[in-house]
XYZ file of C-alpha atoms in Angstrom:
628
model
C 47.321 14.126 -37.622
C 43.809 15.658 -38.026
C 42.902 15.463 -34.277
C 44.462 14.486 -31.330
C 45.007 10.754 -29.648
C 45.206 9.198 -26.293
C 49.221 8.619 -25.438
C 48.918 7.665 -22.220
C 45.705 6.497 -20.578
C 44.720 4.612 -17.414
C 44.316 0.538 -17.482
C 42.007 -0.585 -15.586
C 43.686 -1.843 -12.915
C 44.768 2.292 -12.319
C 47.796 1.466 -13.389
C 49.321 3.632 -16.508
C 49.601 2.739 -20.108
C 50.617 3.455 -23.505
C 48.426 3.178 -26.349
C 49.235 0.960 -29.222
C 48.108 3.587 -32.232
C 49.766 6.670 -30.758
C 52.961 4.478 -30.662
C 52.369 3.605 -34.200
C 51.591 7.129 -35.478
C 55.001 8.037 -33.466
C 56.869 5.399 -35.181
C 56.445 7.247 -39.194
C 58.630 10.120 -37.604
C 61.400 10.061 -38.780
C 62.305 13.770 -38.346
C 63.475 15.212 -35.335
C 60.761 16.288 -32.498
C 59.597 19.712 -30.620
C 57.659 18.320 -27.717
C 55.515 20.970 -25.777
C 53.549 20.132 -23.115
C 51.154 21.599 -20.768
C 50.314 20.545 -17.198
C 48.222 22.210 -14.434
C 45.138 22.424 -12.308
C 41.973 20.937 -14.229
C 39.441 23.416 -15.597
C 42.483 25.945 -16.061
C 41.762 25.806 -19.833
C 45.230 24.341 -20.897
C 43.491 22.336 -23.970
C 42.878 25.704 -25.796
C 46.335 27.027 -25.764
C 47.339 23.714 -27.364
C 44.653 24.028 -30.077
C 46.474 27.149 -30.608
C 49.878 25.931 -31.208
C 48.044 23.193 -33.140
C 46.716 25.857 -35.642
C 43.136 25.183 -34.517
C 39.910 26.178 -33.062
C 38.918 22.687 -31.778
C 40.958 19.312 -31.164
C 41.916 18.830 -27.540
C 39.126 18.400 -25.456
C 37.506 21.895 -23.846
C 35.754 21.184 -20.699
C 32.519 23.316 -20.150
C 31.701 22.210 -16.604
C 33.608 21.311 -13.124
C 34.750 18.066 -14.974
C 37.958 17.349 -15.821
C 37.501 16.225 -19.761
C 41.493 15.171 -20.418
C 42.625 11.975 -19.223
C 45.863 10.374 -19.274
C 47.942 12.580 -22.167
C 46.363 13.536 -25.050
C 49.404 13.696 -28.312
C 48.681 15.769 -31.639
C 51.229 15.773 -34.000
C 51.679 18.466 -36.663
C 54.193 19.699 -39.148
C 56.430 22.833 -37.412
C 55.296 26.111 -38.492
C 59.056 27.537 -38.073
C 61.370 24.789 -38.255
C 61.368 22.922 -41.723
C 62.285 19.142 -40.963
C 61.001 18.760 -37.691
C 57.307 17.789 -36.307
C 55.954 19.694 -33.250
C 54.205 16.951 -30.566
C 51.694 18.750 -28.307
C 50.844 17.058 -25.353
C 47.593 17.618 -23.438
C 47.625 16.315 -19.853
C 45.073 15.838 -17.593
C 44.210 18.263 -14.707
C 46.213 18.268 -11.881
C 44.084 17.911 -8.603
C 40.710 16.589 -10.025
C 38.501 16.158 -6.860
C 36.978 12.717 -8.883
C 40.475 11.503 -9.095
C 41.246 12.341 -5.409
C 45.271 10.646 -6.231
C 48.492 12.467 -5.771
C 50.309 9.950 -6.958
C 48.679 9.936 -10.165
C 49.179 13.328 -10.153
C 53.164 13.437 -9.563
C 53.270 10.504 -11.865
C 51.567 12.888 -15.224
C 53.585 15.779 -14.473
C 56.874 14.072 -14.158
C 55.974 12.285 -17.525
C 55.292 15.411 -19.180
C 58.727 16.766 -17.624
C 60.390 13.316 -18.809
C 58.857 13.461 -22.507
C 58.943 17.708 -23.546
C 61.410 20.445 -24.622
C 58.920 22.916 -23.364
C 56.610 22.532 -20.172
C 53.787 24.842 -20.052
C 52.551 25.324 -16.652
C 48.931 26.946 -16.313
C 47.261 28.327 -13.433
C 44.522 31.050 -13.369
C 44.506 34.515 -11.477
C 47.946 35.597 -10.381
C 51.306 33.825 -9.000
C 50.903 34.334 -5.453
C 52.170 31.657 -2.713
C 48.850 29.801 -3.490
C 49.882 29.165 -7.112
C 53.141 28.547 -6.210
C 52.351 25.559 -3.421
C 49.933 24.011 -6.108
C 53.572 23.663 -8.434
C 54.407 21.158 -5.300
C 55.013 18.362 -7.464
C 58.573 19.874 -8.874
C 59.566 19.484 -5.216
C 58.905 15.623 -5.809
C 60.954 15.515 -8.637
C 64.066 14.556 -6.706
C 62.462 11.052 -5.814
C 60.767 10.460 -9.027
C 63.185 10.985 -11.459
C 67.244 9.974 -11.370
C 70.092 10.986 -14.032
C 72.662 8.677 -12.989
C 72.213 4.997 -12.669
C 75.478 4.166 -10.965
C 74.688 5.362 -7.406
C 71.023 4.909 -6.798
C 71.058 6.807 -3.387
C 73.049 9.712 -4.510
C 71.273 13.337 -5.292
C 71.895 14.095 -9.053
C 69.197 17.184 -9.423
C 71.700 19.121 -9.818
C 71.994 18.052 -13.090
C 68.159 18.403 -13.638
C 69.284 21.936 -15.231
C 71.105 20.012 -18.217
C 68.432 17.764 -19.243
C 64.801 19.367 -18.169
C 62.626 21.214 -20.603
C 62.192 25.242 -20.862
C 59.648 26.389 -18.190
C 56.670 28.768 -19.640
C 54.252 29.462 -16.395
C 50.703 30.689 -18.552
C 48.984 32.760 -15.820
C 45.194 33.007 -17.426
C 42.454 35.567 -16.674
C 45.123 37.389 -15.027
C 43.478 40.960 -13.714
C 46.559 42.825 -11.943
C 48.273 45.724 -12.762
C 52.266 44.253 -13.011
C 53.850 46.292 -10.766
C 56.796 45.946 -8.425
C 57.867 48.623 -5.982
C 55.719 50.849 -7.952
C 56.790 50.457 -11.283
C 55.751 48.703 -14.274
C 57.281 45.590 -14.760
C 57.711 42.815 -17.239
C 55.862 39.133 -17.692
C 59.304 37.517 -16.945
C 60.138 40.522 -14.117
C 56.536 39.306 -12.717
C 57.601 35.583 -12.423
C 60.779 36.335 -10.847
C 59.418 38.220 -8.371
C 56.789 35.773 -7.601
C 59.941 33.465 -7.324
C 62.189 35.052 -5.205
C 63.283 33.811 -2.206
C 63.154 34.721 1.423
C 66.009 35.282 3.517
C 66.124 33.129 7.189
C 66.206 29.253 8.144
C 62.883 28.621 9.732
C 60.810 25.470 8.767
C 58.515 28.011 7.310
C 60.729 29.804 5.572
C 62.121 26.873 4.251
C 58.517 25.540 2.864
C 58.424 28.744 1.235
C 61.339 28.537 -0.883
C 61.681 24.722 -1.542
C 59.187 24.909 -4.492
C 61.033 28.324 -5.961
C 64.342 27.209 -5.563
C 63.391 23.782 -7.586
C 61.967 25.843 -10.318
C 65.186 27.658 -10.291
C 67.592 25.131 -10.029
C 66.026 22.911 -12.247
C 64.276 24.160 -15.178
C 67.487 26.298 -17.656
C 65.299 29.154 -19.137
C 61.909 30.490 -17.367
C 59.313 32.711 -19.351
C 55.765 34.299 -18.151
C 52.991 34.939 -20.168
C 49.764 36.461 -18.648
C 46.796 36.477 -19.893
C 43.915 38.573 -19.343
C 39.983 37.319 -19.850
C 39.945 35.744 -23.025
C 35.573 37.328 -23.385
C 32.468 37.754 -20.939
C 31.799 35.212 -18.479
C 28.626 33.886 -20.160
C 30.642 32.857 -23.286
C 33.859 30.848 -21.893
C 31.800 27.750 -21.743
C 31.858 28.084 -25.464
C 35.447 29.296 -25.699
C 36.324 27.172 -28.727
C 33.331 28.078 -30.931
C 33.777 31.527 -30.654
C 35.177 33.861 -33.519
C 38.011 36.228 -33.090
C 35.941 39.405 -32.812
C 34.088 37.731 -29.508
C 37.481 37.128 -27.961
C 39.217 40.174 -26.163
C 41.834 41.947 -28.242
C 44.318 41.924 -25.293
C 44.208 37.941 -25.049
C 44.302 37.518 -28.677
C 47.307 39.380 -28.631
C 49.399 37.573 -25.474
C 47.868 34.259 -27.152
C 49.855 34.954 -30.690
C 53.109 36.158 -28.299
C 52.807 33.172 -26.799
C 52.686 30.527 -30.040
C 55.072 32.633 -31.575
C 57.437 32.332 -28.450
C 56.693 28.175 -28.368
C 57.613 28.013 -32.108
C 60.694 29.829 -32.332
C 62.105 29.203 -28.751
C 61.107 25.428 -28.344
C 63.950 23.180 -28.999
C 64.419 19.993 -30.762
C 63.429 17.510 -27.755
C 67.397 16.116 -26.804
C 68.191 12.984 -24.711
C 71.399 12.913 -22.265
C 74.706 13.711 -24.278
C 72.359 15.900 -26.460
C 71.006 13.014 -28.491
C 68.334 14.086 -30.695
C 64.915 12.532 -30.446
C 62.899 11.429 -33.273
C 59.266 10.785 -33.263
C 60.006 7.125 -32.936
C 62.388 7.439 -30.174
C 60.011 9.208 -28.295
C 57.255 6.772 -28.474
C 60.101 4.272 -27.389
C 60.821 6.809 -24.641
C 57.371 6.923 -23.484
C 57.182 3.150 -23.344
C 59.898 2.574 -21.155
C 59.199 5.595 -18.673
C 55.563 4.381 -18.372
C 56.852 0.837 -17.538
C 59.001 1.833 -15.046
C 56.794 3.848 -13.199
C 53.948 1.424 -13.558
C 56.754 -1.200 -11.689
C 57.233 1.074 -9.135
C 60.284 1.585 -10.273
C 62.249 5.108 -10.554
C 63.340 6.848 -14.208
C 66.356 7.055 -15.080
C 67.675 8.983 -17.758
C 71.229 6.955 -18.377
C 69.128 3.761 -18.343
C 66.823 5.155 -20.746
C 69.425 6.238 -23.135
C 71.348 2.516 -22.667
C 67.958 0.909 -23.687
C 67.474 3.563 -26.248
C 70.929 2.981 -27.505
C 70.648 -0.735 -27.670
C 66.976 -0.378 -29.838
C 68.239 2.181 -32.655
C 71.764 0.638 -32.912
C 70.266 -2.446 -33.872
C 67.452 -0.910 -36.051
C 70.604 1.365 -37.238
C 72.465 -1.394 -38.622
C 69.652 -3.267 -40.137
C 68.743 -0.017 -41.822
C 72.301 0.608 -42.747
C 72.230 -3.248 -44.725
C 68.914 -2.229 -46.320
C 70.484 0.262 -47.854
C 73.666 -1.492 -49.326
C 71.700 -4.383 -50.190
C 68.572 -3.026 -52.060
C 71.717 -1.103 -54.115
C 73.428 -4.038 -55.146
C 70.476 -5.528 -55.739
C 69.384 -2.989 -58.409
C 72.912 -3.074 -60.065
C 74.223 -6.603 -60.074
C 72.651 -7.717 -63.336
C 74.729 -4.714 -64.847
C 78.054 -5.638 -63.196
C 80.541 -7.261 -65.489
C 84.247 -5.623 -64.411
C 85.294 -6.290 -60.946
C 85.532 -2.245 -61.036
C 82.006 -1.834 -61.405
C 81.460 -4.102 -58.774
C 83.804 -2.420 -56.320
C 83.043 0.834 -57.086
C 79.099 0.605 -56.255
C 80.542 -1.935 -52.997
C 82.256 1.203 -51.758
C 79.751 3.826 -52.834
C 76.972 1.740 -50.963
C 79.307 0.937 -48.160
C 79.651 4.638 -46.830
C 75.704 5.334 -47.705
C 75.793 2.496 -45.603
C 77.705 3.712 -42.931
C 76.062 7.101 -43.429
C 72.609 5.744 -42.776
C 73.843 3.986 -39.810
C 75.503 6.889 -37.853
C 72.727 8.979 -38.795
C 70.349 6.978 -36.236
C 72.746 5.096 -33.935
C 73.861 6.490 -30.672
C 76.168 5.783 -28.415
C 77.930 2.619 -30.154
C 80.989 3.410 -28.287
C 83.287 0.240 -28.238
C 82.029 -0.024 -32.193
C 79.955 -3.121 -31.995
C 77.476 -2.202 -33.872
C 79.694 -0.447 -36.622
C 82.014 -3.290 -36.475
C 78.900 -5.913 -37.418
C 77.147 -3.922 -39.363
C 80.941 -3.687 -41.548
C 80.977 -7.541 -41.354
C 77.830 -8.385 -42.427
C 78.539 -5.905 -45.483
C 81.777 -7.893 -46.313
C 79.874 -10.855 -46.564
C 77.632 -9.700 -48.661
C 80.207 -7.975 -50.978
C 81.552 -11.408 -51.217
C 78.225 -13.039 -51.844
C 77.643 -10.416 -54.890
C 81.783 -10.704 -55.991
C 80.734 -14.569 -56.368
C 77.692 -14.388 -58.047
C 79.429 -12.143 -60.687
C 81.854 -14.150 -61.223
C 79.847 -17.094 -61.944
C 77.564 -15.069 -64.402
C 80.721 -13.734 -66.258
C 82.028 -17.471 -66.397
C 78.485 -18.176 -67.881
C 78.832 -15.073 -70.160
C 82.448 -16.430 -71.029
C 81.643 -20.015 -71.794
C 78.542 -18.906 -74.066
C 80.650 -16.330 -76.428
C 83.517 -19.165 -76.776
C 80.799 -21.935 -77.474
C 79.093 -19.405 -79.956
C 82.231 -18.310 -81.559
C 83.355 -22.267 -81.782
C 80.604 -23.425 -83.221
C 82.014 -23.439 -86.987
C 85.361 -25.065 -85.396
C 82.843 -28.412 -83.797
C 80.989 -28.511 -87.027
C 84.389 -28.623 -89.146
C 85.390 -31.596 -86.709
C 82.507 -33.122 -87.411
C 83.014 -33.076 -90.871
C 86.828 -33.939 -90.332
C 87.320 -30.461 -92.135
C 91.112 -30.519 -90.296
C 91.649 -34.016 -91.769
C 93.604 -33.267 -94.193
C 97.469 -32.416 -95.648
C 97.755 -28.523 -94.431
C 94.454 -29.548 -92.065
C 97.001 -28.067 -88.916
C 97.531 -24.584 -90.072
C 93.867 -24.603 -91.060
C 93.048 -25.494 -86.924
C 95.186 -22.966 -86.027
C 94.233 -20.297 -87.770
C 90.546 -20.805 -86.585
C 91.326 -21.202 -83.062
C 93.628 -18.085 -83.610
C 90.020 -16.210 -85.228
C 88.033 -17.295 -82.221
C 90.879 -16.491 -79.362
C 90.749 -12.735 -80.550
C 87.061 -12.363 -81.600
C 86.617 -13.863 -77.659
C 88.981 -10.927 -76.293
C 87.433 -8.323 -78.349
C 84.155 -9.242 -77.119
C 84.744 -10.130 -73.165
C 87.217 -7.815 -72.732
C 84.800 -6.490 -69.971
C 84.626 -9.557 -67.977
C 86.176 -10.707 -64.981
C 86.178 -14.530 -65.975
C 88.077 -13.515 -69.512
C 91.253 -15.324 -69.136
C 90.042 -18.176 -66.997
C 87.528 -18.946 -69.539
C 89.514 -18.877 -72.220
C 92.537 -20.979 -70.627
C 90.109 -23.884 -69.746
C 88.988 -23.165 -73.387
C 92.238 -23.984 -74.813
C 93.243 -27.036 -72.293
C 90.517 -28.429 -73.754
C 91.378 -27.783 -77.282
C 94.546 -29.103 -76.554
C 93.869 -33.021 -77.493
C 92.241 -32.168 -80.501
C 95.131 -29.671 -81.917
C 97.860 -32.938 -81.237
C 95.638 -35.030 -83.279
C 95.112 -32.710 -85.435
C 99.012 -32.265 -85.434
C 100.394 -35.771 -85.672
C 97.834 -36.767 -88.542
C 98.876 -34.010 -90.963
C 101.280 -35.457 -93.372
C 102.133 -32.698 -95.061
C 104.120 -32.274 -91.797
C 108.204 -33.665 -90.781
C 108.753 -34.706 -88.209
C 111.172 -32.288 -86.593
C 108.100 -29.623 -87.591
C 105.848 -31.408 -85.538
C 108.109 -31.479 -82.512
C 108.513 -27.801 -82.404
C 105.116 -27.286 -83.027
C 104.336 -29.563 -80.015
C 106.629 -27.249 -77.960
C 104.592 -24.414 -79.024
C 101.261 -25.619 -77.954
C 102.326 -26.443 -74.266
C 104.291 -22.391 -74.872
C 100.724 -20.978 -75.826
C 98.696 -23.133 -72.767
C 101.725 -21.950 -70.129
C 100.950 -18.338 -71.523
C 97.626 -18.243 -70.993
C 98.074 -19.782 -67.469
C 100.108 -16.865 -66.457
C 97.413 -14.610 -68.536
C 94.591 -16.071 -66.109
C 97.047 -16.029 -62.702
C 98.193 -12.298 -63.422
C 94.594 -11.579 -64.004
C 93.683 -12.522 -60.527
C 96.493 -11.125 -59.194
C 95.377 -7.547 -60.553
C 91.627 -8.000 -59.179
C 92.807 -9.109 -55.750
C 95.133 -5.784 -55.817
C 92.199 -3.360 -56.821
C 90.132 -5.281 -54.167
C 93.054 -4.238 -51.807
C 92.731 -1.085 -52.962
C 88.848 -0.627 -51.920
C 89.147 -2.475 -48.822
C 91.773 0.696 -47.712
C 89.522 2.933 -49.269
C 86.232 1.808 -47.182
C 88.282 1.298 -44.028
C 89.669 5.253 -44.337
C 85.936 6.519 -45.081
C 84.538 4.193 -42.225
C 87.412 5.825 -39.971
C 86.094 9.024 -41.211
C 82.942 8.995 -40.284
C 83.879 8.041 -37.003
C 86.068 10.940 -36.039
C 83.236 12.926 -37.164
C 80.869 11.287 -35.486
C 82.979 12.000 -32.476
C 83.334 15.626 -33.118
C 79.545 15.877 -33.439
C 79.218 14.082 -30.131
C 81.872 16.388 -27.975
C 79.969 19.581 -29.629
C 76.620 18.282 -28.289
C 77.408 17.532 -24.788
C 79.279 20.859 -24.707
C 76.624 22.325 -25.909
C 74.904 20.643 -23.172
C 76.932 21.709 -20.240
C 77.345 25.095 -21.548
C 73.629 25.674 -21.526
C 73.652 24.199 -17.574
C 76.382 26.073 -16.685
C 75.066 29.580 -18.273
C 71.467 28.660 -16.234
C 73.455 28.028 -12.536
C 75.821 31.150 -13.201
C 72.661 33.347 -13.914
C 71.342 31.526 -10.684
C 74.254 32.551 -8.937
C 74.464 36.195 -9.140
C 70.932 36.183 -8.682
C 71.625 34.587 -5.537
C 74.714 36.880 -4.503
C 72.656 39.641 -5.446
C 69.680 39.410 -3.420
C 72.329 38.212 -0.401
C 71.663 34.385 -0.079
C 75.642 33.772 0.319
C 75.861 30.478 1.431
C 73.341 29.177 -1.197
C 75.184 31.073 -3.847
C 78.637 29.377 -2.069
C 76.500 26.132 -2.774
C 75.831 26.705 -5.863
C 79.751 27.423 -6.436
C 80.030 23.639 -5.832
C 78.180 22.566 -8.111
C 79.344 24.214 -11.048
C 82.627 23.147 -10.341
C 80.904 19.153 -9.746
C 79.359 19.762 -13.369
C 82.475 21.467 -14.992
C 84.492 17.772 -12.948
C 81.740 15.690 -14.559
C 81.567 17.597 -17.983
C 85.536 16.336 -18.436
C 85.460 13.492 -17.051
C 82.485 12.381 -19.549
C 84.516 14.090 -22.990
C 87.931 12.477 -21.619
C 85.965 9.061 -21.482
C 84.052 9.780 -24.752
C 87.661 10.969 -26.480
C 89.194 7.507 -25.204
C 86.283 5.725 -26.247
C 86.857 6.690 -29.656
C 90.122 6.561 -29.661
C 89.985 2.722 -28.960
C 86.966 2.242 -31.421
C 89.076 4.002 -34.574
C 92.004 1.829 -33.052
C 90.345 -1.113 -33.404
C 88.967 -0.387 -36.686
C 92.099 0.125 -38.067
C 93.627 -3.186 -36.660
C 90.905 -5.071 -38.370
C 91.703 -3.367 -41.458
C 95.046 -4.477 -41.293
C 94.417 -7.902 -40.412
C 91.991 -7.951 -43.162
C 94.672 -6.323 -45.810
C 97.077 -9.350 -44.210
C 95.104 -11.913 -45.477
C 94.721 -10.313 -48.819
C 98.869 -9.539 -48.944
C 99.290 -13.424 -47.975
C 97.064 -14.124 -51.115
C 98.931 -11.574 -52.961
C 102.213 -12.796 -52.415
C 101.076 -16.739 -52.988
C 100.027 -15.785 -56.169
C 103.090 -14.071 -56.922
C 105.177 -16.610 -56.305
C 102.646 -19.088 -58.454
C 103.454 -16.311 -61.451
C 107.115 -16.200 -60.839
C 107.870 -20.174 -60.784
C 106.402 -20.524 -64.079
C 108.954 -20.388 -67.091
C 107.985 -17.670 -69.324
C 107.390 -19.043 -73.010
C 110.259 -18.228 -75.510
C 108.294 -17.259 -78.632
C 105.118 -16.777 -79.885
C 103.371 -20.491 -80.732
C 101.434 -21.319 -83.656
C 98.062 -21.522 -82.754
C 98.272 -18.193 -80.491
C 96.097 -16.070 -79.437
C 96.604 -12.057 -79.396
């Protein structure tokens, strides 16, 4: 994107909404997403730190005056500086408190969007993080009732959980004119923002105010990081802020600002849903859809519902991306096919880039219905492509014979075989054209059912042939009669054991597909239990650091709170990968058990056609009129 474009805006009615071409720019991503976004009082210059990150002077809006200039969210989209395959998304929101606006509501609703939709959440304020700064952060405390994990008990307090799904916390403190000092002694941008954090000890209301917005930036948010920034140049020139050249800006702020973008690019995450699903550019414009229709309802977020829904969109869009795929192969090949090898081969190659492509963007298919019809649909199409092979290597079949015949129908024209001697003269001919035929379609997958109707139909013409050649006895033509119906039973079994051997090697890839389908699976699986442990482990590491923090500075019974809760999250944590492991377990079951039923059909034909071979008498000698 050259410049940036409304996301979210306000309909007329005040009521949020998503714009159609930021959803459409969204939905070319196909690469994973960094989502940073920056919230705060309006006129706090938050647009030019995103220009920054966006590698620009100018995009998002700079407001010179008291007026707010963003509305809505503002979205630019650029390639990552630091992490090939991804896209960083900067969002822009609008000022927090705008006197015009005069709307809390509207307020809470932006910053728990920007929560809902980043990997990083820059907060900016201006002058230093005192109580004041602190109190305007009140809308984390409001996060409770705007935003809900679980959707199973709509009363119950999840924010525990916040910790495992919310976005790193940067707090930008600009024009920032204190020496950082604590007790006397220098101390850190992150030393600063603890401080400025800590709690109080005591149980009064007041007390209580005090801490409610610090302990919901601790509790919630799993990494915290301070930058401060001092005057970015002289009073008379921030109104032009953007315009400026590097030697007008201050050293000192040029300085924090590259710390900063080089902290965003390297420390930002790939945006993750619940269970650590990874968001792609298109899944968050679907994301922002559905959380700006709920709250536009009146209705709370919820993340489970929001990955359901999600799951429901990209498992469908999985599989039909997943028969794309096979299809557009086949497609490509099938004029080439000829042995039922080739056919199978590219079936199963395509199958697992099939399945590949599928798992790859689906989530959360865990009873397998969406593998399991996506499989099905693929079957049907490998039989669609099996038949239409088959017919074209009948028509191949039929052509060669009629070609190769064609000296053989003018000769019976001319009653060429009409003669004493005119027998062994038929013979030999047919005998020419049965092996020039097998030389030449010994490729095909119609060969011996070709050539069997071939000779039936030759068969009429060979007795005539047979009884009107006097040069023959009797007794010769007898045995020679016993021949022909020898060289017709042989060919029979030629085209039965023919069929028999292409049902067996389509046995043999139907195993083959079902163990690489299986495969995928269990890794899918794996992949699955390593995000969401990766996902606990990161909530778990943030509440123990919270902890001793807490023990430390002697807030015992919240750190004996907090004690509960990491034992809740390590109770939920296995109760989600014994459910996810069981899950699986049933879905690789149930694969497997329609792989057998499938290879039971295919035995049943197997064995039918067996028995078809077996009840036919084998011929005693080689006829006359044979074919090699």
């Amino acid at each position: 994107m050259d410049e940036p474009v409304c996301l979210i805006d306000t309909g007329s009615d005040g009521r949020l909404c998503v714009q159609e071409s930021a959803l459409q720019i969204l939905q070319q991503i196909q690469e994973p997403v960094v989502v940073v976004s920056v919230v705060g009082l309006y006129r706090t210059g938050k647009s030019y730190l995103m220009n920054r990150l966006a590698g620009k002077q100018t995009g998002f809006a700079l407001g010179s005056t008291i007026e707010s200039k963003t509305k809505g969210i503002w979205m630019w989209c650029v390639s990552h500086p630091t992490k090939a395959g991804s896209t960083l998304v900067l969002l822009d929101t609008e000022g927090l408190g705008d006197v015009d606006k005069g709307d809390s509501k509207h307020d809470t609703n932006i910053f728990c969007l920007a929560v809902l939709l980043s990997s990083t959440l820059v907060y900016n304020s201006r002058g230093t993080i005192d109580n004041r700064a602190v109190e305007e952060l009140q809308y984390v405390t409001e996060l409770t009732e705007c935003i809900k994990v679980n959707s199973s008990d709509e009363d119950a307090d999840d924010s525990s959980e916040f910790v495992k799904f919310f976005p790193s916390f940067i707090w930008a403190v600009r024009d920032f004119t204190l020496e950082r000092k604590i007790d006397g002694k220098d101390a850190t941008e992150n030393e600063y923002l603890e401080f400025a954090l800590k709690l109080k000890p005591g149980a009064s209301k007041k007390v209580m105010e005090f801490n409610l917005p610090r302990e919901c930036i601790q509790k919630y948010f799993p990494s915290r990081t301070c930058f401060t920034f001092p005057f970015p140049t002289n009073p008379e020139n921030v109104s032009r802020l953007e315009s400026l050249d590097a030697a007008d800006l201050s050293s000192e702020f040029l300085e924090v600002t590259d710390r900063f973008c080089n902290f965003v690019f390297h420390e930002s995450h790939v945006k993750t849903l619940k269970y650590g699903i990874t968001v792609t550019g298109r899944v968050l414009g679907q994301l922002a859809k559905m959380y700006v229709e709920t709250i536009s309802s009146g209705a709370v977020p919820c993340l489970e519902n929001a990955v359901i829904a999600m799951a429901k969109i990209e498992n469908e869009s999985a599989v039909k991306e997943g028969l794309e795929v096979y299809q557009s192969g086949m497609e490509k090949l099938k004029d080439s096919f000829s042995e039922l090898k080739d056919v199978s081969s590219e079936h199963q190659r395509l199958s697992s880039l099939a399945t590949q492509t599928f798992m790859k963007r689906s989530f959360k298919d865990s009873d397998g219905e969406y593998l399991k019809s996506l499989e099905d649909n693929i079957n049907k199409l490998f039989d669609g492509y099996l038949c239409q092979n088959e017919q074209a290597s009948k028509r191949r079949c039929e052509d060669l014979l009629s070609t190769l015949s064609e000296p053989m129908t003018e000769n019976l024209k001319q009653g060429f075989y009409a003669k004493p001697g005119g027998y062994d003269l038929f013979c030999k001919d047919l005998e020419y054209i049965g092996n020039q035929y097998n030389k030449l379609a010994c490729k095909e997958v119609k060969i011996a059912e070709v050539l069997e109707k071939f000779l039936l139909e030759k068969a009429a013409v060979a007795t005539a042939i047979l009884q009107a050649d006097v040069k023959l006895t009797e007794n010769e033509r007898r045995i020679f009669e016993e021949r022909e119906r020898a060289v017709l039973l042989e060919q029979e079994m030629k085209a039965q054991e023919e069929r028999q051997r292409q049902l067996e090697e389509k046995m043999a890839t139907e195993q083959q597909n079902n163990e690489d389908r299986v495969r995928q699976v269990i890794e899918r699986m794996e992949e699955e239990m390593s995000r969401q442990q990766q996902e606990t482990q990161r909530a778990m590491e943030s509440k123990l650091r919270e902890q001793s923090a807490l023990m430390e500075k002697g807030f015992q019974e919240k750190a004996d709170r907090m004690t509960w809760e990491i034992q809740e999250l390590r109770r939920k944590n296995a109760e989600v990968e014994e459910s996810t492991s069981r899950k699986y377990a049933q879905m690789i079951s149930d694969q497997q058990q329609r792989n057998e039923q499938n290879m039971e059909v295919l035995r049943q034909q197997q064995k039918q056609q067996m028995q078809a071979i077996n009840s036919r008498p084998r011929p005693a000698s080689r006829p006359s009129c044979s074919i090699q």
